[in-house]
PDB file of C-alpha atoms in Angstrom:
ATOM      1  CA  MET A   1     -73.211 -96.620 178.729  1.00 40.00           C
ATOM      2  CA  LYS A   2     -76.423 -97.009 176.765  1.00 40.00           C
ATOM      3  CA  ILE A   3     -79.680 -98.822 177.273  1.00 41.00           C
ATOM      4  CA  LEU A   4     -80.128-101.879 175.118  1.00 40.00           C
ATOM      5  CA  THR A   5     -83.659-103.018 175.725  1.00 37.00           C
ATOM      6  CA  THR A   6     -86.383-103.847 178.192  1.00 37.00           C
ATOM      7  CA  ILE A   7     -87.861-107.316 177.732  1.00 36.00           C
ATOM      8  CA  LEU A   8     -90.312-109.554 179.541  1.00 37.00           C
ATOM      9  CA  ILE A   9     -88.589-112.637 180.924  1.00 37.00           C
ATOM     10  CA  PHE A  10     -90.996-114.145 183.437  1.00 39.00           C
ATOM     11  CA  VAL A  11     -94.380-115.685 182.842  1.00 36.00           C
ATOM     12  CA  LYS A  12     -97.204-113.620 184.300  1.00 41.00           C
ATOM     13  CA  ILE A  13     -98.855-114.912 187.465  1.00 38.00           C
ATOM     14  CA  THR A  14    -102.288-113.867 188.688  1.00 40.00           C
ATOM     15  CA  THR A  15    -102.646-113.121 192.394  1.00 40.00           C
ATOM     16  CA  PHE A  16    -105.812-111.740 193.919  1.00 41.00           C
ATOM     17  CA  GLY A  17    -107.070-110.938 190.411  1.00 38.00           C
ATOM     18  CA  GLN A  18    -103.945-108.914 189.679  1.00 50.00           C
ATOM     19  CA  THR A  19    -101.370-109.823 187.034  1.00 52.00           C
ATOM     20  CA  ILE A  20     -97.823-109.480 188.324  1.00 87.00           C
ATOM     21  CA  LYS A  21     -94.983-109.413 185.832  1.00 93.00           C
ATOM     22  CA  VAL A  22     -91.269-109.040 186.278  1.00 95.00           C
ATOM     23  CA  ASP A  23     -89.592-107.330 183.343  1.00 95.00           C
ATOM     24  CA  THR A  24     -85.880-106.910 182.868  1.00 94.00           C
ATOM     25  CA  PHE A  25     -84.052-103.652 182.261  1.00 94.00           C
ATOM     26  CA  ARG A  26     -80.810-104.303 180.398  1.00 91.00           C
ATOM     27  CA  LEU A  27     -77.726-102.120 180.205  1.00 86.00           C
ATOM     28  CA  GLU A  28     -74.382-102.298 178.472  1.00 75.00           C
ATOM     29  CA  LYS A  29     -71.320-102.507 180.676  1.00 62.00           C
ATOM     30  CA  GLY A  30     -69.098 -99.533 181.229  1.00 58.00           C
ATOM     31  CA  GLN A  31     -66.229 -99.222 178.759  1.00 59.00           C
ATOM     32  CA  GLN A  32     -63.711-100.466 181.341  1.00 60.00           C
ATOM     33  CA  PHE A  33     -65.433-103.866 181.586  1.00 57.00           C
ATOM     34  CA  LYS A  34     -66.532-104.348 177.961  1.00 60.00           C
ATOM     35  CA  ASN A  35     -64.459-107.475 177.441  1.00 60.00           C
ATOM     36  CA  THR A  36     -65.084-109.146 180.793  1.00 60.00           C
ATOM     37  CA  THR A  37     -67.400-112.077 181.370  1.00 56.00           C
ATOM     38  CA  PRO A  38     -70.164-112.692 182.209  1.00 59.00           C
ATOM     39  CA  ASN A  39     -71.573-110.050 179.917  1.00 64.00           C
ATOM     40  CA  LYS A  40     -74.755-109.237 181.814  1.00 82.00           C
ATOM     41  CA  ILE A  41     -76.185-106.202 183.580  1.00 89.00           C
ATOM     42  CA  ILE A  42     -79.911-106.606 184.036  1.00 94.00           C
ATOM     43  CA  PHE A  43     -82.243-105.295 186.727  1.00 96.00           C
ATOM     44  CA  PRO A  44     -85.833-106.233 187.572  1.00 97.00           C
ATOM     45  CA  ILE A  45     -88.835-104.011 186.906  1.00 96.00           C
ATOM     46  CA  ILE A  46     -92.137-104.883 188.576  1.00 96.00           C
ATOM     47  CA  CYS A  47     -95.274-104.438 186.457  1.00 94.00           C
ATOM     48  CA  SER A  48     -98.577-105.027 188.237  1.00 90.00           C
ATOM     49  CA  HIS A  49    -100.710-102.653 186.120  1.00 87.00           C
ATOM     50  CA  ASN A  50    -101.181-100.579 189.272  1.00 93.00           C
ATOM     51  CA  LYS A  51     -99.014 -97.457 189.018  1.00 94.00           C
ATOM     52  CA  LYS A  52     -98.923 -96.833 192.756  1.00 95.00           C
ATOM     53  CA  ILE A  53     -97.836-100.370 193.607  1.00 95.00           C
ATOM     54  CA  ASP A  54     -95.294-100.419 190.786  1.00 96.00           C
ATOM     55  CA  SER A  55     -93.819 -97.121 191.948  1.00 96.00           C
ATOM     56  CA  LEU A  56     -93.577 -98.243 195.581  1.00 97.00           C
ATOM     57  CA  ILE A  57     -91.836-101.531 194.788  1.00 97.00           C
ATOM     58  CA  ASN A  58     -89.577-100.329 191.985  1.00 97.00           C
ATOM     59  CA  THR A  59     -88.444 -97.220 193.861  1.00 97.00           C
ATOM     60  CA  ASP A  60     -87.700 -99.152 197.044  1.00 97.00           C
ATOM     61  CA  LEU A  61     -85.907-101.912 195.137  1.00 97.00           C
ATOM     62  CA  LYS A  62     -83.757 -99.450 193.178  1.00 97.00           C
ATOM     63  CA  ASN A  63     -82.840 -97.316 196.172  1.00 97.00           C
ATOM     64  CA  ARG A  64     -82.076-100.142 198.571  1.00 97.00           C
ATOM     65  CA  PHE A  65     -79.943-102.017 196.054  1.00 96.00           C
ATOM     66  CA  THR A  66     -77.929 -98.894 195.171  1.00 95.00           C
ATOM     67  CA  ASN A  67     -77.641 -97.796 198.822  1.00 94.00           C
ATOM     68  CA  ASN A  68     -79.767 -94.701 198.185  1.00 95.00           C
ATOM     69  CA  GLU A  69     -76.987 -93.042 196.195  1.00 93.00           C
ATOM     70  CA  TYR A  70     -79.438 -91.519 193.693  1.00 94.00           C
ATOM     71  CA  PRO A  71     -82.816 -91.565 195.468  1.00 94.00           C
ATOM     72  CA  THR A  72     -84.534 -89.007 193.206  1.00 94.00           C
ATOM     73  CA  ASN A  73     -83.224 -90.356 189.884  1.00 94.00           C
ATOM     74  CA  ASN A  74     -85.195 -92.764 187.730  1.00 94.00           C
ATOM     75  CA  LEU A  75     -84.004 -96.344 187.196  1.00 94.00           C
ATOM     76  CA  GLU A  76     -82.201 -95.638 183.942  1.00 92.00           C
ATOM     77  CA  SER A  77     -80.242 -92.685 185.291  1.00 93.00           C
ATOM     78  CA  THR A  78     -79.467 -94.425 188.575  1.00 93.00           C
ATOM     79  CA  LEU A  79     -78.107 -97.605 187.013  1.00 91.00           C
ATOM     80  CA  ILE A  80     -75.997 -95.743 184.455  1.00 89.00           C
ATOM     81  CA  LYS A  81     -74.360 -93.659 187.182  1.00 90.00           C
ATOM     82  CA  TRP A  82     -74.127 -96.425 189.760  1.00 89.00           C
ATOM     83  CA  THR A  83     -72.684 -99.137 187.515  1.00 86.00           C
ATOM     84  CA  GLN A  84     -70.248 -97.156 185.404  1.00 81.00           C
ATOM     85  CA  ASP A  85     -66.608 -98.169 185.845  1.00 73.00           C
ATOM     86  CA  ARG A  86     -67.194-100.328 188.917  1.00 82.00           C
ATOM     87  CA  ILE A  87     -69.957-102.917 188.299  1.00 88.00           C
ATOM     88  CA  THR A  88     -69.252-105.871 186.023  1.00 87.00           C
ATOM     89  CA  PHE A  89     -72.387-107.939 186.556  1.00 90.00           C
ATOM     90  CA  ILE A  90     -76.001-107.683 187.770  1.00 94.00           C
ATOM     91  CA  ASP A  91     -78.627-110.396 187.521  1.00 95.00           C
ATOM     92  CA  PHE A  92     -81.749-111.367 189.454  1.00 97.00           C
ATOM     93  CA  GLN A  93     -83.943-114.306 190.358  1.00 97.00           C
ATOM     94  CA  VAL A  94     -87.590-114.448 191.375  1.00 97.00           C
ATOM     95  CA  THR A  95     -88.004-117.213 193.961  1.00 96.00           C
ATOM     96  CA  TYR A  96     -91.672-116.623 194.859  1.00 96.00           C
ATOM     97  CA  ASN A  97     -94.473-114.802 193.048  1.00 95.00           C
ATOM     98  CA  GLN A  98     -97.869-115.882 194.285  1.00 92.00           C
ATOM     99  CA  ASN A  99    -100.467-115.332 196.995  1.00 92.00           C
ATOM    100  CA  GLY A 100     -99.818-111.587 196.930  1.00 93.00           C
ATOM    101  CA  ILE A 101     -96.096-111.909 197.710  1.00 95.00           C
ATOM    102  CA  LEU A 102     -93.011-111.325 195.594  1.00 96.00           C
ATOM    103  CA  SER A 103     -89.596-112.570 196.748  1.00 97.00           C
ATOM    104  CA  ILE A 104     -86.665-111.604 194.577  1.00 97.00           C
ATOM    105  CA  ASN A 105     -82.895-111.481 194.898  1.00 98.00           C
ATOM    106  CA  VAL A 106     -80.392-109.408 192.933  1.00 97.00           C
ATOM    107  CA  SER A 107     -76.784-110.541 192.453  1.00 96.00           C
ATOM    108  CA  ALA A 108     -73.910-108.255 191.510  1.00 94.00           C
ATOM    109  CA  GLU A 109     -70.163-108.113 191.079  1.00 91.00           C
ATOM    110  CA  GLY A 110     -68.016-105.037 191.450  1.00 88.00           C
ATOM    111  CA  CYS A 111     -64.308-104.552 190.842  1.00 84.00           C
ATOM    112  CA  GLY A 112     -61.733-102.293 192.428  1.00 80.00           C
ATOM    113  CA  ALA A 113     -58.408-103.609 193.631  1.00 79.00           C
ATOM    114  CA  TYR A 114     -60.208-106.974 193.697  1.00 83.00           C
ATOM    115  CA  CYS A 115     -63.520-108.158 192.341  1.00 85.00           C
ATOM    116  CA  SER A 116     -66.192-109.126 194.844  1.00 88.00           C
ATOM    117  CA  SER A 117     -69.722-110.430 194.455  1.00 90.00           C
ATOM    118  CA  TRP A 118     -72.787-110.164 196.646  1.00 93.00           C
ATOM    119  CA  LYS A 119     -76.517-110.821 196.702  1.00 95.00           C
ATOM    120  CA  GLU A 120     -79.368-108.757 198.129  1.00 96.00           C
ATOM    121  CA  TYR A 121     -82.808-110.094 199.062  1.00 98.00           C
ATOM    122  CA  PHE A 122     -86.121-108.260 198.682  1.00 98.00           C
ATOM    123  CA  ASN A 123     -89.672-109.198 199.676  1.00 98.00           C
ATOM    124  CA  TYR A 124     -92.855-107.285 198.876  1.00 97.00           C
ATOM    125  CA  SER A 125     -96.619-107.432 199.090  1.00 96.00           C
ATOM    126  CA  THR A 126     -97.894-107.222 195.511  1.00 95.00           C
ATOM    127  CA  SER A 127    -101.316-106.114 196.712  1.00 93.00           C
ATOM    128  CA  SER A 128    -100.051-103.059 198.630  1.00 94.00           C
ATOM    129  CA  GLY A 129     -96.484-102.491 197.414  1.00 96.00           C
ATOM    130  CA  LYS A 130     -95.270-102.691 201.009  1.00 96.00           C
ATOM    131  CA  ARG A 131     -91.821-104.048 201.822  1.00 97.00           C
ATOM    132  CA  LEU A 132     -92.218-107.187 203.913  1.00 97.00           C
ATOM    133  CA  ASN A 133     -90.299-107.839 207.111  1.00 97.00           C
ATOM    134  CA  ILE A 134     -89.815-111.287 208.591  1.00 97.00           C
ATOM    135  CA  SER A 135     -92.553-110.422 211.117  1.00 96.00           C
ATOM    136  CA  ASP A 136     -95.004-110.193 208.191  1.00 97.00           C
ATOM    137  CA  ILE A 137     -94.195-113.794 207.310  1.00 96.00           C
ATOM    138  CA  ILE A 138     -93.645-115.444 210.692  1.00 96.00           C
ATOM    139  CA  ASP A 139     -95.887-115.365 213.755  1.00 93.00           C
ATOM    140  CA  ASP A 140     -94.300-115.712 217.212  1.00 90.00           C
ATOM    141  CA  LEU A 141     -91.032-114.321 215.874  1.00 94.00           C
ATOM    142  CA  VAL A 142     -89.234-114.660 219.214  1.00 94.00           C
ATOM    143  CA  VAL A 143     -89.567-118.453 219.150  1.00 94.00           C
ATOM    144  CA  PHE A 144     -88.586-118.674 215.489  1.00 96.00           C
ATOM    145  CA  GLU A 145     -85.577-116.399 215.929  1.00 95.00           C
ATOM    146  CA  LYS A 146     -84.401-118.538 218.834  1.00 95.00           C
ATOM    147  CA  ARG A 147     -84.537-121.591 216.593  1.00 96.00           C
ATOM    148  CA  VAL A 148     -82.582-119.807 213.866  1.00 97.00           C
ATOM    149  CA  THR A 149     -79.986-118.676 216.404  1.00 96.00           C
ATOM    150  CA  GLU A 150     -79.507-122.226 217.668  1.00 97.00           C
ATOM    151  CA  ASP A 151     -79.202-123.589 214.130  1.00 98.00           C
ATOM    152  CA  ARG A 152     -76.616-120.935 213.239  1.00 97.00           C
ATOM    153  CA  LYS A 153     -74.603-121.678 216.380  1.00 97.00           C
ATOM    154  CA  LYS A 154     -74.416-125.404 215.552  1.00 97.00           C
ATOM    155  CA  GLN A 155     -73.353-124.723 211.982  1.00 98.00           C
ATOM    156  CA  TYR A 156     -70.692-122.196 212.970  1.00 98.00           C
ATOM    157  CA  GLU A 157     -69.303-124.693 215.454  1.00 98.00           C
ATOM    158  CA  ALA A 158     -69.123-127.257 212.662  1.00 98.00           C
ATOM    159  CA  GLN A 159     -67.321-124.737 210.469  1.00 97.00           C
ATOM    160  CA  ARG A 160     -64.817-124.030 213.254  1.00 97.00           C
ATOM    161  CA  GLN A 161     -64.148-127.725 213.643  1.00 97.00           C
ATOM    162  CA  GLU A 162     -63.570-128.041 209.911  1.00 96.00           C
ATOM    163  CA  LEU A 163     -61.218-125.064 210.089  1.00 97.00           C
ATOM    164  CA  LYS A 164     -59.290-126.750 212.890  1.00 96.00           C
ATOM    165  CA  GLU A 165     -58.914-129.898 210.798  1.00 96.00           C
ATOM    166  CA  THR A 166     -57.619-127.795 207.921  1.00 96.00           C
ATOM    167  CA  LEU A 167     -54.996-126.260 210.225  1.00 96.00           C
ATOM    168  CA  LYS A 168     -53.845-129.738 211.232  1.00 95.00           C
ATOM    169  CA  ASP A 169     -53.558-130.821 207.617  1.00 95.00           C
ATOM    170  CA  LYS A 170     -49.886-130.522 206.638  1.00 90.00           C
ATOM    171  CA  ASN A 171     -50.886-130.233 202.982  1.00 92.00           C
ATOM    172  CA  SER A 172     -53.046-127.152 203.543  1.00 91.00           C
ATOM    173  CA  LYS A 173     -51.758-123.620 203.212  1.00 89.00           C
ATOM    174  CA  MET A 174     -53.304-122.489 206.475  1.00 94.00           C
ATOM    175  CA  ASN A 175     -51.097-121.281 209.332  1.00 95.00           C
ATOM    176  CA  ASP A 176     -51.857-120.051 212.851  1.00 96.00           C
ATOM    177  CA  VAL A 177     -52.117-116.410 211.770  1.00 97.00           C
ATOM    178  CA  THR A 178     -54.687-117.185 209.076  1.00 96.00           C
ATOM    179  CA  TYR A 179     -56.570-119.542 211.377  1.00 97.00           C
ATOM    180  CA  ASN A 180     -56.969-116.898 214.085  1.00 97.00           C
ATOM    181  CA  TRP A 181     -57.899-114.266 211.502  1.00 97.00           C
ATOM    182  CA  VAL A 182     -60.699-116.446 210.132  1.00 97.00           C
ATOM    183  CA  LEU A 183     -61.962-117.245 213.626  1.00 97.00           C
ATOM    184  CA  GLU A 184     -62.141-113.539 214.461  1.00 97.00           C
ATOM    185  CA  ASP A 185     -64.185-112.897 211.338  1.00 97.00           C
ATOM    186  CA  TYR A 186     -66.527-115.777 212.163  1.00 97.00           C
ATOM    187  CA  VAL A 187     -67.228-114.128 215.531  1.00 96.00           C
ATOM    188  CA  SER A 188     -67.903-110.825 213.782  1.00 96.00           C
ATOM    189  CA  CYS A 189     -70.300-112.513 211.346  1.00 96.00           C
ATOM    190  CA  GLU A 190     -72.194-114.184 214.172  1.00 94.00           C
ATOM    191  CA  LYS A 191     -72.625-110.888 216.001  1.00 93.00           C
ATOM    192  CA  ASN A 192     -73.676-108.879 212.940  1.00 92.00           C
ATOM    193  CA  PHE A 193     -76.399-111.241 211.768  1.00 93.00           C
ATOM    194  CA  SER A 194     -79.849-109.901 210.843  1.00 93.00           C
ATOM    195  CA  ILE A 195     -82.871-112.164 210.499  1.00 95.00           C
ATOM    196  CA  GLU A 196     -84.386-109.582 208.135  1.00 96.00           C
ATOM    197  CA  SER A 197     -82.355-110.960 205.245  1.00 96.00           C
ATOM    198  CA  PHE A 198     -84.554-113.747 203.932  1.00 98.00           C
ATOM    199  CA  ALA A 199     -86.024-115.311 200.799  1.00 98.00           C
ATOM    200  CA  ILE A 200     -89.314-117.088 200.208  1.00 97.00           C
ATOM    201  CA  HIS A 201     -89.367-120.139 197.932  1.00 97.00           C
ATOM    202  CA  HIS A 202     -92.251-122.272 196.730  1.00 93.00           C
ATOM    203  CA  ASN A 203     -91.930-124.727 199.635  1.00 95.00           C
ATOM    204  CA  HIS A 204     -89.629-123.136 202.198  1.00 97.00           C
ATOM    205  CA  LEU A 205     -88.383-120.000 203.895  1.00 97.00           C
ATOM    206  CA  GLU A 206     -84.665-119.289 203.768  1.00 98.00           C
ATOM    207  CA  VAL A 207     -82.940-117.003 206.259  1.00 98.00           C
ATOM    208  CA  ILE A 208     -79.712-115.608 204.812  1.00 97.00           C
ATOM    209  CA  ASP A 209     -76.464-115.591 206.734  1.00 96.00           C
ATOM    210  CA  ASN A 210     -74.241-113.020 205.054  1.00 91.00           C
ATOM    211  CA  CYS A 211     -70.644-113.577 206.114  1.00 94.00           C
ATOM    212  CA  ASP A 212     -68.380-111.674 203.740  1.00 91.00           C
ATOM    213  CA  LEU A 213     -64.756-112.407 204.500  1.00 94.00           C
ATOM    214  CA  PRO A 214     -61.831-110.305 203.222  1.00 92.00           C
ATOM    215  CA  HIS A 215     -60.430-111.297 199.833  1.00 90.00           C
ATOM    216  CA  ALA A 216     -57.327-112.984 201.301  1.00 92.00           C
ATOM    217  CA  ILE A 217     -59.392-115.468 203.343  1.00 95.00           C
ATOM    218  CA  ARG A 218     -62.546-115.652 201.229  1.00 93.00           C
ATOM    219  CA  CYS A 219     -61.959-119.344 200.527  1.00 93.00           C
ATOM    220  CA  TYR A 220     -62.829-119.984 204.199  1.00 96.00           C
ATOM    221  CA  THR A 221     -66.262-118.356 203.988  1.00 96.00           C
ATOM    222  CA  PRO A 222     -68.574-120.422 206.226  1.00 96.00           C
ATOM    223  CA  ILE A 223     -71.363-122.373 204.560  1.00 95.00           C
ATOM    224  CA  ILE A 224     -74.469-121.683 206.644  1.00 97.00           C
ATOM    225  CA  GLU A 225     -77.861-122.938 205.443  1.00 97.00           C
ATOM    226  CA  LEU A 226     -80.987-121.849 207.276  1.00 98.00           C
ATOM    227  CA  LYS A 227     -83.876-123.316 205.313  1.00 98.00           C
ATOM    228  CA  TYR A 228     -87.254-124.070 206.885  1.00 97.00           C
ATOM    229  CA  ARG A 229     -89.840-126.030 204.936  1.00 97.00           C
ATOM    230  CA  PHE A 230     -93.342-124.646 205.175  1.00 96.00           C
ATOM    231  CA  PHE A 231     -94.911-127.841 206.448  1.00 94.00           C
ATOM    232  CA  ILE A 232     -92.422-127.853 209.353  1.00 94.00           C
ATOM    233  CA  ILE A 233     -93.164-124.266 210.424  1.00 94.00           C
ATOM    234  CA  GLU A 234     -96.842-124.296 209.425  1.00 92.00           C
ATOM    235  CA  ASP A 235     -97.994-123.149 212.859  1.00 90.00           C
ATOM    236  CA  LYS A 236     -95.790-120.048 212.628  1.00 90.00           C
ATOM    237  CA  LEU A 237     -96.559-118.949 209.047  1.00 93.00           C
ATOM    238  CA  LYS A 238     -98.729-115.906 208.426  1.00 91.00           C
ATOM    239  CA  ILE A 239     -98.785-116.382 204.658  1.00 86.00           C
ATOM    240  CA  LYS A 240    -100.633-118.714 202.345  1.00 80.00           C
ATOM    241  CA  HIS A 241     -98.443-121.043 200.334  1.00 73.00           C
TER     242      HIS A 241
END
């Protein structure tokens, strides 16, 4: 695998007198996946013109996304080793880059017996390089988390009802075994939820519900949307927007 290029893909934004840029580091796919589509493996590089901040964000982003497999390696070495012969796709999206905050997500697809895709969410202070937790964004977290929990419960109940209707549908391929399997996984997803997976957008905060079902029942993945517009949660926000 060889490096192709590093190019600037996002317009610079000035925050607190500091220019924040997001560059892209592009790699070729491993030989095994040369002919697969989409043909993209790119990873974000943060450039704030402050070496300390850049190092803090880029190191944390690299290590967390690659599960700390190569914590002392640089980005180039890490991605070459980590992607070879198992990763078919990496891309990213910046959802918020202002007021001293960067919110970015990185999507990927890996293939073994089956191919599976996932998305990771990262939030940073661009003035300190610190990783941001939900408590850095929301005041009175207990009240907010209770609201999120109630919203999730309602949506999971709606998903269960939809699942029940699918079971009743004679034209569907669902049977009792599959139905009970999906229900068990829904319970597991509800229990293993973390409010620390979140994304900031220009007008709302999104809490991510990651419910990854096994390949055989992935078509029944619940659709859970936990989006909170800033003007609705204004009294709980710690950040400018």
